[in-house]
Coordinates of C-alpha atoms in Angstrom, one line a residue:
M1 CA 42.9 35.1 -28.9
K2 CA 40.3 32.5 -29.3
L3 CA 42.5 29.8 -27.8
R4 CA 43.3 32.1 -24.8
L5 CA 39.6 32.7 -24.2
L6 CA 38.8 29.0 -24.4
Y7 CA 41.6 28.3 -21.9
Q8 CA 40.3 31.0 -19.5
C9 CA 36.8 29.5 -19.8
A10 CA 38.1 26.1 -19.1
I11 CA 39.9 27.3 -16.0
V12 CA 36.7 29.1 -14.7
T13 CA 34.6 26.0 -15.4
S14 CA 37.2 23.8 -13.7
L15 CA 37.2 26.1 -10.6
A16 CA 33.4 26.1 -10.6
I17 CA 33.2 22.3 -10.6
T18 CA 35.9 22.0 -7.9
S19 CA 34.0 24.6 -5.8
A20 CA 30.8 22.7 -6.3
L21 CA 32.4 19.4 -5.3
T22 CA 34.0 21.0 -2.3
F23 CA 30.7 22.5 -1.2
A24 CA 28.9 19.1 -1.7
Q25 CA 31.6 17.5 0.5
E26 CA 31.3 20.2 3.2
V27 CA 27.5 20.2 3.3
K28 CA 26.5 18.1 6.3
R29 CA 23.6 15.8 5.8
P30 CA 21.5 14.1 8.5
N31 CA 21.8 10.4 9.4
F32 CA 18.8 8.2 9.7
V33 CA 18.0 5.2 12.0
W34 CA 14.9 3.2 11.7
I35 CA 14.1 1.0 14.8
I36 CA 11.2 -1.3 13.8
S37 CA 9.3 -3.6 16.1
E38 CA 7.3 -6.4 14.5
D39 CA 3.6 -7.0 14.8
N40 CA 2.5 -4.3 17.2
S41 CA -0.2 -1.6 16.9
S42 CA -0.1 1.6 18.8
H43 CA -2.7 0.2 21.2
Y44 CA 0.0 -1.5 23.3
L45 CA 1.9 1.7 24.3
K46 CA 0.6 4.0 27.0
H47 CA 2.2 6.8 24.9
F48 CA -0.7 6.2 22.5
S49 CA -3.4 4.4 24.4
E50 CA -4.6 4.3 28.0
N51 CA -4.6 0.5 27.9
G52 CA -1.0 0.3 26.9
I53 CA 2.2 -0.1 28.9
N54 CA 4.8 2.5 29.8
T55 CA 7.7 2.7 27.3
P56 CA 10.0 5.4 28.7
N57 CA 12.7 5.2 26.0
I58 CA 10.1 5.6 23.2
S59 CA 8.4 8.4 25.1
A60 CA 11.8 10.1 25.6
L61 CA 12.3 10.1 21.8
A62 CA 9.0 11.9 21.5
E63 CA 10.1 14.6 23.9
S64 CA 12.8 15.6 21.5
G65 CA 10.7 15.1 18.4
L66 CA 7.3 14.2 17.1
T67 CA 4.6 11.7 17.9
F68 CA 2.4 10.7 15.0
D69 CA -1.0 9.8 16.3
N70 CA -2.4 8.6 13.0
A71 CA 0.3 6.5 11.3
Y72 CA -0.8 3.5 9.3
S73 CA 0.7 0.6 7.5
N74 CA -0.9 0.0 4.1
S75 CA -1.0 -3.7 4.8
P76 CA -1.6 -5.7 8.0
V77 CA 1.1 -8.3 7.3
C78 CA 4.9 -7.9 7.2
S79 CA 6.2 -8.7 3.7
V80 CA 3.5 -6.6 1.9
A81 CA 3.9 -3.7 4.4
R82 CA 7.7 -3.9 3.9
T83 CA 7.3 -3.8 0.1
T84 CA 5.4 -0.6 0.5
L85 CA 8.0 0.8 2.9
A86 CA 11.0 -0.2 0.7
T87 CA 9.6 1.1 -2.6
G88 CA 7.3 4.0 -1.7
V89 CA 4.8 2.4 -4.1
Y90 CA 1.4 0.9 -3.3
A91 CA 1.8 -2.9 -3.6
P92 CA -1.3 -3.8 -5.7
S93 CA 0.0 -1.5 -8.5
I94 CA 3.1 -3.5 -9.0
G95 CA 1.9 -7.0 -8.1
T96 CA 3.5 -7.3 -4.7
Q97 CA 0.3 -7.5 -2.6
F98 CA 0.4 -11.3 -2.0
H99 CA 2.3 -12.2 1.2
R100 CA 5.7 -13.7 0.4
A101 CA 4.9 -14.1 -3.3
D102 CA 8.6 -13.3 -4.2
A103 CA 7.4 -11.1 -7.2
K104 CA 9.8 -9.3 -9.4
L105 CA 10.1 -5.5 -9.2
P106 CA 8.9 -3.9 -12.4
Q107 CA 11.7 -2.8 -14.7
T108 CA 9.7 -0.4 -16.8
D109 CA 9.9 2.4 -14.3
N110 CA 13.3 1.3 -12.9
I111 CA 11.7 0.8 -9.4
K112 CA 14.4 0.2 -6.8
L113 CA 14.3 -0.4 -3.1
F114 CA 14.6 3.2 -1.8
Q115 CA 17.8 2.7 0.2
S116 CA 19.5 2.3 -3.2
Y117 CA 18.9 6.0 -3.9
L118 CA 20.5 6.9 -0.5
S119 CA 23.5 4.6 -1.3
Q120 CA 23.9 6.2 -4.7
N121 CA 24.0 9.6 -3.1
G122 CA 26.8 9.0 -0.7
Y123 CA 25.0 7.4 2.3
Y124 CA 26.4 4.4 4.1
T125 CA 23.5 2.0 4.4
T126 CA 23.1 -0.9 6.8
N127 CA 20.4 -3.3 7.6
N128 CA 20.2 -5.4 10.8
A129 CA 18.9 -7.7 9.6
K130 CA 15.4 -8.5 8.3
T131 CA 14.8 -8.1 4.6
D132 CA 11.5 -9.8 3.7
Y133 CA 10.8 -7.4 0.9
N134 CA 8.3 -9.7 -0.8
V135 CA 10.2 -9.2 -4.1
V136 CA 12.9 -11.1 -5.9
A137 CA 15.8 -8.8 -5.4
D138 CA 19.4 -9.0 -4.4
E139 CA 19.0 -8.8 -0.6
Q140 CA 22.1 -6.6 -0.6
Q141 CA 20.4 -4.2 -3.0
G142 CA 21.3 -0.7 -1.8
W143 CA 22.9 -2.0 1.4
H144 CA 26.6 -1.8 2.2
Q145 CA 25.9 -4.3 4.9
S146 CA 22.8 -6.5 5.6
S147 CA 23.4 -8.9 8.4
K148 CA 23.1 -9.3 12.1
Q149 CA 26.4 -7.5 12.5
A150 CA 25.5 -4.6 10.3
S151 CA 26.3 -1.2 12.0
W152 CA 26.9 2.4 11.1
R153 CA 30.1 2.0 13.0
D154 CA 31.7 0.1 10.2
R155 CA 31.8 3.0 7.7
N156 CA 35.3 4.0 6.6
N157 CA 34.7 7.7 6.8
A158 CA 33.3 9.1 10.1
N159 CA 31.8 12.0 8.3
Q160 CA 29.9 9.9 5.9
P161 CA 26.1 10.1 6.5
F162 CA 24.3 6.8 7.1
F163 CA 21.0 5.1 7.1
H164 CA 20.7 2.2 9.5
V165 CA 17.7 -0.1 10.0
E166 CA 17.2 -2.6 12.8
T167 CA 14.2 -4.9 13.2
H168 CA 13.3 -6.4 16.6
H169 CA 11.4 -9.7 16.8
D170 CA 10.6 -9.6 20.5
S171 CA 7.1 -8.4 19.7
H172 CA 6.4 -10.8 16.8
E173 CA 3.3 -12.9 17.0
G174 CA 5.4 -16.0 17.3
R175 CA 6.2 -14.9 20.9
L176 CA 2.6 -15.7 21.7
H177 CA 2.8 -19.2 20.4
F178 CA 3.3 -20.6 23.9
K179 CA 2.0 -24.0 24.9
N180 CA -0.7 -24.8 27.4
E181 CA 1.8 -26.1 29.9
Q182 CA 3.6 -22.8 29.9
Y183 CA 0.4 -20.9 30.2
Q184 CA -0.7 -22.9 33.3
Q185 CA 2.7 -22.4 34.9
E186 CA 2.9 -18.6 34.2
V187 CA -0.7 -17.4 34.7
K188 CA -1.4 -15.4 37.8
P189 CA -5.2 -14.7 37.8
E190 CA -4.9 -12.0 40.5
T191 CA -2.7 -9.9 38.1
L192 CA -5.3 -9.9 35.2
A193 CA -8.0 -7.7 36.7
D194 CA -6.9 -4.5 35.0
I195 CA -6.4 -6.1 31.6
N196 CA -9.0 -4.9 29.1
V197 CA -9.4 -7.1 26.0
P198 CA -11.2 -5.8 22.9
D199 CA -14.9 -6.5 23.0
Y200 CA -14.8 -8.6 19.8
L201 CA -12.7 -11.2 21.8
P202 CA -14.1 -13.5 24.5
D203 CA -13.2 -12.0 27.8
T204 CA -11.5 -15.1 29.3
Q205 CA -8.5 -15.7 31.5
L206 CA -6.5 -16.9 28.5
S207 CA -7.4 -13.7 26.4
R208 CA -6.3 -11.5 29.3
F209 CA -3.1 -13.5 29.9
T210 CA -2.2 -13.3 26.2
Y211 CA -2.7 -9.5 26.3
Q212 CA -0.7 -9.2 29.5
K213 CA 2.2 -11.3 28.1
Y214 CA 2.3 -9.1 25.0
L215 CA 2.5 -5.9 27.0
Q216 CA 5.7 -7.3 28.5
K217 CA 7.1 -7.8 25.0
M218 CA 6.7 -4.1 24.5
V219 CA 8.8 -3.4 27.5
S220 CA 11.5 -5.5 25.9
I221 CA 11.2 -3.5 22.7
D222 CA 11.5 -0.3 24.6
G223 CA 14.7 -1.6 26.1
K224 CA 16.1 -2.2 22.6
V225 CA 15.2 1.3 21.6
G226 CA 17.0 2.7 24.6
T227 CA 20.1 0.6 23.7
T228 CA 20.3 2.0 20.2
V229 CA 19.8 5.6 21.3
E230 CA 22.6 5.2 23.9
K231 CA 24.9 3.9 21.2
L232 CA 24.3 6.9 19.1
R233 CA 24.8 9.2 22.1
N234 CA 28.1 7.5 23.0
D235 CA 29.2 7.9 19.4
G236 CA 28.4 11.6 19.4
L237 CA 25.8 11.1 16.7
L238 CA 22.5 11.6 18.4
E239 CA 22.0 15.2 17.4
D240 CA 22.9 14.5 13.8
T241 CA 20.5 11.6 13.5
F242 CA 16.8 11.3 12.8
I243 CA 15.5 8.3 14.7
F244 CA 12.2 6.7 13.6
Y245 CA 10.6 4.2 15.9
F246 CA 7.6 2.4 14.5
G247 CA 5.8 -1.0 14.2
D248 CA 5.9 -2.8 10.9
H249 CA 2.1 -3.1 11.0
G250 CA -0.5 -3.8 13.6
G251 CA -1.1 -6.8 15.8
V252 CA -1.0 -9.2 17.4
L253 CA -4.0 -10.4 19.4
P254 CA -6.6 -12.2 17.3
R255 CA -8.3 -10.1 14.7
S256 CA -5.5 -7.6 14.4
K257 CA -2.5 -8.8 12.2
G258 CA -3.9 -9.8 8.9
Y259 CA -7.2 -7.7 9.0
L260 CA -8.0 -4.2 7.8
F261 CA -9.0 -2.7 11.1
D262 CA -7.1 -0.1 13.2
A263 CA -5.8 -3.0 15.3
G264 CA -4.1 -4.4 12.2
L265 CA -3.0 -1.2 10.6
R266 CA -2.4 1.6 13.1
V267 CA 1.2 1.7 14.1
P268 CA 3.2 3.6 16.8
L269 CA 5.4 6.2 15.1
V270 CA 7.8 8.5 17.0
V271 CA 10.5 10.5 15.4
H272 CA 13.5 12.0 17.2
V273 CA 14.5 15.3 15.5
P274 CA 18.2 16.0 16.0
K275 CA 19.2 19.5 17.2
N276 CA 21.6 20.0 14.3
F277 CA 18.8 19.5 11.8
K278 CA 15.9 21.2 13.5
H279 CA 15.7 23.5 10.5
L280 CA 14.4 20.6 8.4
V281 CA 11.3 20.1 10.5
N282 CA 8.6 22.8 10.9
A283 CA 7.4 21.8 14.3
E284 CA 8.4 22.2 17.9
A285 CA 9.8 19.4 20.0
A286 CA 7.2 17.2 21.7
T287 CA 4.5 18.0 19.1
R288 CA 1.8 15.4 18.5
V289 CA 1.0 15.4 14.8
Q290 CA -2.6 14.6 14.0
G291 CA -2.3 14.3 10.3
T292 CA -2.5 10.9 8.6
V293 CA 0.7 9.4 7.4
E294 CA 1.0 5.9 5.8
F295 CA 3.9 3.6 4.9
V296 CA 4.0 4.7 1.3
D297 CA 5.1 8.1 2.7
F298 CA 8.2 6.9 4.5
A299 CA 10.6 6.6 1.6
P300 CA 9.9 10.0 0.1
T301 CA 10.2 11.5 3.6
L302 CA 13.8 10.2 4.1
L303 CA 14.8 11.1 0.5
T304 CA 13.4 14.7 1.1
L305 CA 15.3 15.1 4.4
A306 CA 18.5 13.9 2.6
G307 CA 18.0 16.4 -0.2
I308 CA 17.6 13.8 -2.8
E309 CA 15.2 14.3 -5.7
L310 CA 12.3 11.9 -5.6
P311 CA 12.0 9.3 -8.4
T312 CA 8.9 9.9 -10.5
H313 CA 7.3 6.5 -9.7
I314 CA 7.0 7.1 -5.9
D315 CA 3.3 7.2 -4.8
G316 CA 3.9 8.6 -1.3
K317 CA 4.3 12.2 0.0
A318 CA 7.0 13.4 2.4
F319 CA 5.7 14.3 5.9
L320 CA 9.0 15.9 7.1
G321 CA 11.3 18.3 5.3
E322 CA 12.3 22.0 5.2
N323 CA 9.5 22.8 2.8
V324 CA 6.9 20.5 4.4
S325 CA 4.3 22.5 6.4
L326 CA 3.0 21.0 9.6
D327 CA -0.3 22.6 8.9
E328 CA -0.4 20.8 5.5
V329 CA 0.5 17.5 7.1
N330 CA -2.1 17.9 9.8
S331 CA -4.7 18.5 7.0
R332 CA -4.0 15.0 5.7
D333 CA -6.8 12.6 6.8
E334 CA -6.8 9.6 4.4
S335 CA -5.1 6.3 4.0
I336 CA -5.8 3.2 2.1
A337 CA -5.1 -0.5 2.9
Y338 CA -5.1 -3.8 1.2
A339 CA -5.4 -7.5 2.1
D340 CA -5.0 -10.3 -0.4
R341 CA -3.2 -13.7 0.4
F342 CA -1.6 -14.0 3.8
D343 CA 0.2 -17.3 4.0
E344 CA -2.3 -19.9 2.6
K345 CA -5.4 -17.8 3.4
Y346 CA -6.9 -16.0 0.4
D347 CA -9.3 -13.0 0.5
L348 CA -9.7 -9.7 -1.2
V349 CA -10.4 -6.7 1.0
R350 CA -9.7 -3.0 0.5
S351 CA -10.2 -0.2 2.9
I352 CA -10.0 3.6 3.2
K353 CA -9.7 5.5 6.4
K354 CA -10.8 9.2 6.3
G355 CA -10.7 11.0 9.5
N356 CA -12.4 8.9 12.2
F357 CA -14.3 6.8 9.7
R358 CA -13.1 3.5 8.2
Y359 CA -14.8 2.1 5.1
V360 CA -14.1 -1.6 4.3
R361 CA -15.0 -3.2 1.0
N362 CA -15.1 -7.0 1.2
Y363 CA -14.9 -8.3 -2.4
Q364 CA -15.3 -12.0 -1.2
S365 CA -17.8 -11.3 1.5
Y366 CA -18.8 -14.9 1.8
L367 CA -15.4 -15.7 3.3
P368 CA -15.4 -15.3 7.1
N369 CA -12.4 -13.5 8.7
G370 CA -12.0 -16.6 10.7
L371 CA -11.0 -18.8 7.7
Q372 CA -8.2 -21.1 8.7
N373 CA -4.7 -19.6 8.8
N374 CA -2.3 -22.3 10.1
Y375 CA 0.4 -20.0 11.6
R376 CA -2.1 -17.6 13.2
N377 CA -3.9 -20.5 14.8
R378 CA -0.9 -21.6 16.7
M379 CA -1.9 -19.0 19.3
L380 CA -3.9 -20.6 22.1
A381 CA -6.2 -17.5 22.2
Y382 CA -7.2 -18.2 18.5
Q383 CA -7.9 -21.8 19.3
E384 CA -10.0 -21.0 22.4
W385 CA -12.0 -18.4 20.3
R386 CA -12.9 -21.0 17.7
K387 CA -13.7 -23.6 20.3
L388 CA -16.1 -21.2 22.1
H389 CA -17.7 -20.4 18.7
K390 CA -18.4 -24.0 17.9
Q391 CA -19.8 -24.5 21.4
G392 CA -22.2 -21.5 20.9
K393 CA -20.7 -19.6 23.8
L394 CA -20.0 -16.3 22.1
N395 CA -22.2 -13.2 21.9
A396 CA -23.1 -11.6 18.6
V397 CA -20.1 -9.3 18.6
Q398 CA -17.6 -12.0 19.4
S399 CA -19.2 -14.3 16.7
Q400 CA -18.7 -11.8 13.8
F401 CA -15.3 -13.2 13.1
F402 CA -16.7 -16.6 12.1
N403 CA -19.6 -15.3 10.0
P404 CA -19.7 -14.2 6.4
K405 CA -18.7 -10.5 6.1
P406 CA -20.9 -7.7 4.9
V407 CA -20.0 -6.5 1.4
E408 CA -19.5 -3.1 2.9
Q409 CA -18.5 -1.9 6.4
L410 CA -18.4 1.5 7.9
F411 CA -17.0 2.3 11.3
D412 CA -16.8 5.5 13.4
T413 CA -13.5 4.8 15.3
S414 CA -14.0 7.7 17.6
K415 CA -17.1 6.1 19.1
D416 CA -16.4 2.5 18.2
P417 CA -12.6 2.0 18.5
H418 CA -12.8 -1.8 18.1
E419 CA -14.8 -1.5 14.8
V420 CA -17.7 -3.8 15.6
N421 CA -20.7 -1.6 15.0
N422 CA -21.2 -1.6 11.2
L423 CA -23.0 1.7 10.1
A424 CA -23.2 0.8 6.4
A425 CA -26.9 0.2 6.5
D426 CA -27.7 3.2 8.7
P427 CA -29.6 5.8 6.6
K428 CA -27.9 8.6 8.6
Y429 CA -24.6 7.6 7.1
K430 CA -25.7 7.0 3.5
Q431 CA -24.0 10.1 2.1
L432 CA -20.8 9.4 3.9
L433 CA -20.9 5.8 2.9
T434 CA -21.4 6.7 -0.8
N435 CA -18.5 9.3 -0.6
L436 CA -16.0 6.8 0.9
R437 CA -17.1 4.1 -1.5
E438 CA -16.4 6.4 -4.5
R439 CA -13.2 7.7 -3.1
L440 CA -11.9 4.1 -2.6
H441 CA -13.1 3.0 -6.0
T442 CA -11.3 6.0 -7.6
R443 CA -8.1 5.2 -5.7
L444 CA -8.1 1.6 -6.8
L445 CA -8.7 2.4 -10.4
D446 CA -5.9 5.0 -10.4
L447 CA -3.3 2.6 -9.1
P448 CA -4.5 0.4 -11.0
D449 CA -5.2 -2.3 -8.5
L450 CA -4.0 -5.7 -9.8
G451 CA -5.7 -7.5 -6.9
I452 CA -8.8 -7.8 -9.1
Y453 CA -7.0 -10.7 -10.8
P454 CA -6.4 -14.0 -8.9
E455 CA -2.8 -14.5 -8.0
S456 CA -2.4 -17.6 -10.3
Y457 CA -3.8 -15.6 -13.2
L458 CA -1.4 -12.8 -12.7
I459 CA 1.5 -15.2 -12.6
R460 CA 0.4 -16.9 -15.8
Y461 CA -0.4 -13.8 -17.8
G462 CA 1.0 -10.7 -16.1
M463 CA 4.6 -11.7 -15.4
P464 CA 7.3 -10.7 -15.8
N465 CA 6.3 -7.2 -17.1
I466 CA 3.7 -6.6 -14.4
Q467 CA 3.5 -2.9 -14.7
E468 CA 3.2 -3.0 -18.5
F469 CA 0.4 -5.6 -18.0
A470 CA -1.3 -3.2 -15.5
Q471 CA -1.2 -0.2 -17.8
K472 CA -2.4 -2.2 -20.8
N473 CA -5.4 -3.6 -18.8
K474 CA -6.6 -0.4 -17.1
A475 CA -9.9 -0.5 -19.0
H476 CA -10.2 -4.3 -18.3
I477 CA -9.6 -3.7 -14.6
N478 CA -12.3 -1.1 -14.6
K479 CA -14.7 -3.5 -16.2
L480 CA -13.9 -6.2 -13.6
F481 CA -14.4 -3.9 -10.7
A482 CA -17.8 -2.9 -12.2
I483 CA -18.9 -6.6 -12.2
A484 CA -17.6 -7.0 -8.6
D485 CA -19.6 -3.9 -7.6
L486 CA -22.8 -5.6 -8.7
S487 CA -22.6 -7.0 -5.1
L488 CA -23.7 -3.6 -3.9
L489 CA -27.0 -3.8 -5.7
P490 CA -30.2 -5.7 -4.8
F491 CA -29.9 -9.1 -6.4
E492 CA -32.8 -8.7 -8.9
Q493 CA -31.2 -5.5 -10.1
A494 CA -27.8 -7.1 -10.5
K495 CA -29.1 -10.4 -12.0
P496 CA -29.3 -9.3 -15.7
K497 CA -25.8 -8.0 -15.7
L498 CA -24.5 -11.0 -13.9
K499 CA -26.1 -13.4 -16.5
K500 CA -24.5 -11.4 -19.3
A501 CA -21.0 -11.5 -17.6
L502 CA -21.4 -15.3 -17.0
Q503 CA -21.7 -15.7 -20.8
S504 CA -18.7 -13.5 -21.6
S505 CA -15.8 -14.8 -23.7
D506 CA -13.5 -13.1 -21.1
P507 CA -12.6 -15.6 -18.4
M508 CA -12.1 -12.9 -15.8
Q509 CA -15.6 -11.5 -16.4
R510 CA -16.9 -15.0 -15.8
Y511 CA -14.8 -15.3 -12.7
W512 CA -16.1 -12.1 -11.2
A513 CA -19.7 -12.9 -12.2
V514 CA -19.5 -16.2 -10.2
T515 CA -17.7 -14.5 -7.3
T516 CA -20.4 -11.9 -7.1
A517 CA -23.1 -14.5 -7.3
I518 CA -21.5 -16.2 -4.3
N519 CA -21.6 -13.0 -2.3
F520 CA -25.4 -13.0 -2.8
G521 CA -25.5 -16.5 -1.3
K522 CA -28.8 -18.5 -1.7
K523 CA -30.4 -15.4 -3.3
A524 CA -28.4 -16.4 -6.4
N525 CA -29.6 -19.9 -6.7
T526 CA -31.7 -18.8 -9.7
L527 CA -28.4 -18.4 -11.6
L528 CA -27.6 -22.1 -11.1
S529 CA -28.4 -23.2 -14.7
S530 CA -26.1 -20.5 -16.0
I531 CA -23.2 -21.3 -13.6
K532 CA -23.5 -25.1 -14.0
T533 CA -22.3 -24.7 -17.6
L534 CA -19.0 -23.2 -16.2
A535 CA -18.2 -26.3 -14.1
N536 CA -15.8 -27.4 -16.9
D537 CA -14.6 -23.9 -17.8
P538 CA -11.2 -23.7 -19.5
E539 CA -10.0 -21.2 -16.9
V540 CA -9.2 -23.0 -13.7
T541 CA -9.9 -20.1 -11.4
V542 CA -13.5 -20.0 -12.7
R543 CA -13.9 -23.6 -11.9
I544 CA -12.7 -22.9 -8.3
R545 CA -15.3 -20.2 -7.9
V546 CA -18.0 -22.5 -9.4
A547 CA -17.2 -25.1 -6.7
E548 CA -17.5 -22.4 -4.0
Y549 CA -20.9 -21.3 -5.5
F550 CA -22.2 -24.9 -5.4
G551 CA -21.1 -25.2 -1.8
V552 CA -22.8 -22.0 -0.7
I553 CA -26.1 -22.7 -2.4
G554 CA -26.0 -26.5 -1.6
H555 CA -25.6 -28.1 -5.0
G556 CA -23.7 -31.1 -6.3
E557 CA -20.2 -32.2 -5.1
P558 CA -18.0 -29.1 -5.0
Q559 CA -15.2 -30.8 -3.1
Q560 CA -14.7 -33.2 -6.0
I561 CA -14.2 -30.3 -8.4
L562 CA -11.6 -28.8 -6.1
T563 CA -9.9 -32.2 -5.5
D564 CA -9.5 -32.7 -9.2
I565 CA -7.9 -29.3 -9.6
V566 CA -5.5 -29.9 -6.7
N567 CA -4.5 -33.3 -8.1
S568 CA -4.0 -32.1 -11.7
T569 CA -2.5 -28.6 -11.6
L570 CA 1.2 -27.9 -12.1
Y571 CA 0.9 -24.4 -10.6
P572 CA 1.4 -24.0 -6.9
T573 CA -0.8 -20.9 -6.7
V574 CA -3.7 -22.7 -8.4
A575 CA -3.4 -25.5 -5.9
A576 CA -3.3 -22.9 -3.0
E577 CA -6.4 -21.2 -4.3
A578 CA -8.2 -24.5 -4.6
F579 CA -7.1 -25.5 -1.1
N580 CA -8.5 -22.2 0.2
A581 CA -11.9 -23.2 -1.2
I582 CA -11.6 -26.7 0.2
V583 CA -10.9 -25.4 3.7
F584 CA -13.7 -22.9 3.5
L585 CA -16.3 -25.5 2.5
H586 CA -15.0 -28.0 5.1
D587 CA -15.1 -25.5 8.0
F588 CA -18.2 -23.4 7.1
S589 CA -20.7 -25.6 5.4
E590 CA -22.2 -27.0 8.6
G591 CA -20.7 -30.4 7.8
K592 CA -22.2 -30.8 4.3
Y593 CA -18.9 -30.7 2.5
P594 CA -16.1 -32.2 4.5
A595 CA -12.7 -32.5 2.9
D596 CA -11.5 -36.0 2.1
V597 CA -7.8 -35.7 2.8
K598 CA -7.1 -39.2 1.5
N599 CA -8.1 -38.2 -2.0
L600 CA -5.9 -35.1 -2.1
K601 CA -2.7 -36.0 -4.0
P602 CA -1.2 -32.9 -5.5
K603 CA 1.5 -33.2 -8.1
I604 CA 3.3 -30.1 -6.8
K605 CA 4.3 -28.9 -3.4
G606 CA 5.3 -25.5 -1.9
R607 CA 4.2 -22.0 -2.8
G608 CA 5.3 -19.1 -5.0
I609 CA 5.8 -18.7 -8.7
N610 CA 5.9 -21.8 -10.9

């Protein structure tokens, strides 16, 4: 009797499993296509901005779906933005905030590139063809195909759902690296009258031509979008496929890509909602969504639409899905952004955008935004801007780029879309400023934000278990941010705590004490005797900061300290950090501290992890 009962139970169980498997096979799931254009903010499309150009194919997608008027990258540069997209995790919490650092994904939380979860759950995944994840990972991770030939058409089973990504370079900043001869041949002054350049740029013929040329690049991108949509239509897949068109971050005129302003972060985002999966989206066609979405939200959105349980480590929040309310999405009004090293240019900037107000925290405020970046300065418009600055031909707004930054900035983007009128010192905005400062501070500590450590220090002491390092050092990170925030106080009030931190046995406390002193500029020359003792500090990053402090207050031979570091270090990132200081002093010390290139003889070359 017992055997018969067990046998019957086994049959019932087997039938249930078979039924479940059959149901799973029969349930149709949506396809996903991401069409990504490089380096363009929403400002270049008339669908988003009156100064943009018509993009009929992108606008047609919006008619059958949604326009997101407040979509933001979390970083204004490609590899860091792509890390955030690919993981659904804020980059500074896993040590991937440095541009093309080739960091390793933390293993403690089993973080994967999110297409892996789609692949593991039956999706055919293809990438055509840019990876640039900013992490050391098998470039095929999660992809069935990743190449210039990758296509959903290569899947063996026509009923298999797919995720396809294609990235288009027509809008990349490199397309504006034209030579003067080309400019002279192509420019037609009579066509430039209606071009409106941002007021932080010099309004010159070259600036207008550069803007005009870039608008034509967006026409090319629109054509690529139309081609992909037509392929899906011809394959009978259009109404089974969510199509996301978006930019990989902002750009690309000067002071956009690489900087934490709307021009560097606000991206065009349009989503085609397929008729066969309308039930997954709680909004009518042609709706313009006003809620804030950010790149960290994209991975959980696709996983939610695919019916896949979200991994616990994901930071973002889905903005589409059967149980995602449009009213709730529209209530979202906050995004954060981060800027660290982009190519050879180091800085540490964090930002929070809440509603129409952007708060920017410049942790190295003594560094101008206009610090040299070799790739960026291939653009003639950048070269002209610098030349006019040196000639004294810029107004106060146009000169901001080449001056030290305020420690804090606050902009009302509804009245000041180009973010040039800093409201941080206006008493009317004191309460708002304090609120945004505290909100950003809390967010950074919650991550926790590893950007408080120099890149070379993280490599030497935080790798390879970067997330374990972050969790162990939460209290330490909090303490370092507290020292950095002494920059927010009047100098005489900050001075006693700075002196104490300068004498700390902790090298990172000494590092941030010197950094904060530099932010105060010549007000901090009364700390000279305390900081001079650190000129031979055992921690090399402290010595780099001491040299910058000497340069800012006008003491000693800071370039010699930096030259000695470059010529002796075996760490590429240490050399890069020292070179950043050398260039800063060379370009912004009014000729007092020129770099002597003949004496620079580094033992190592290249970038990345030693």
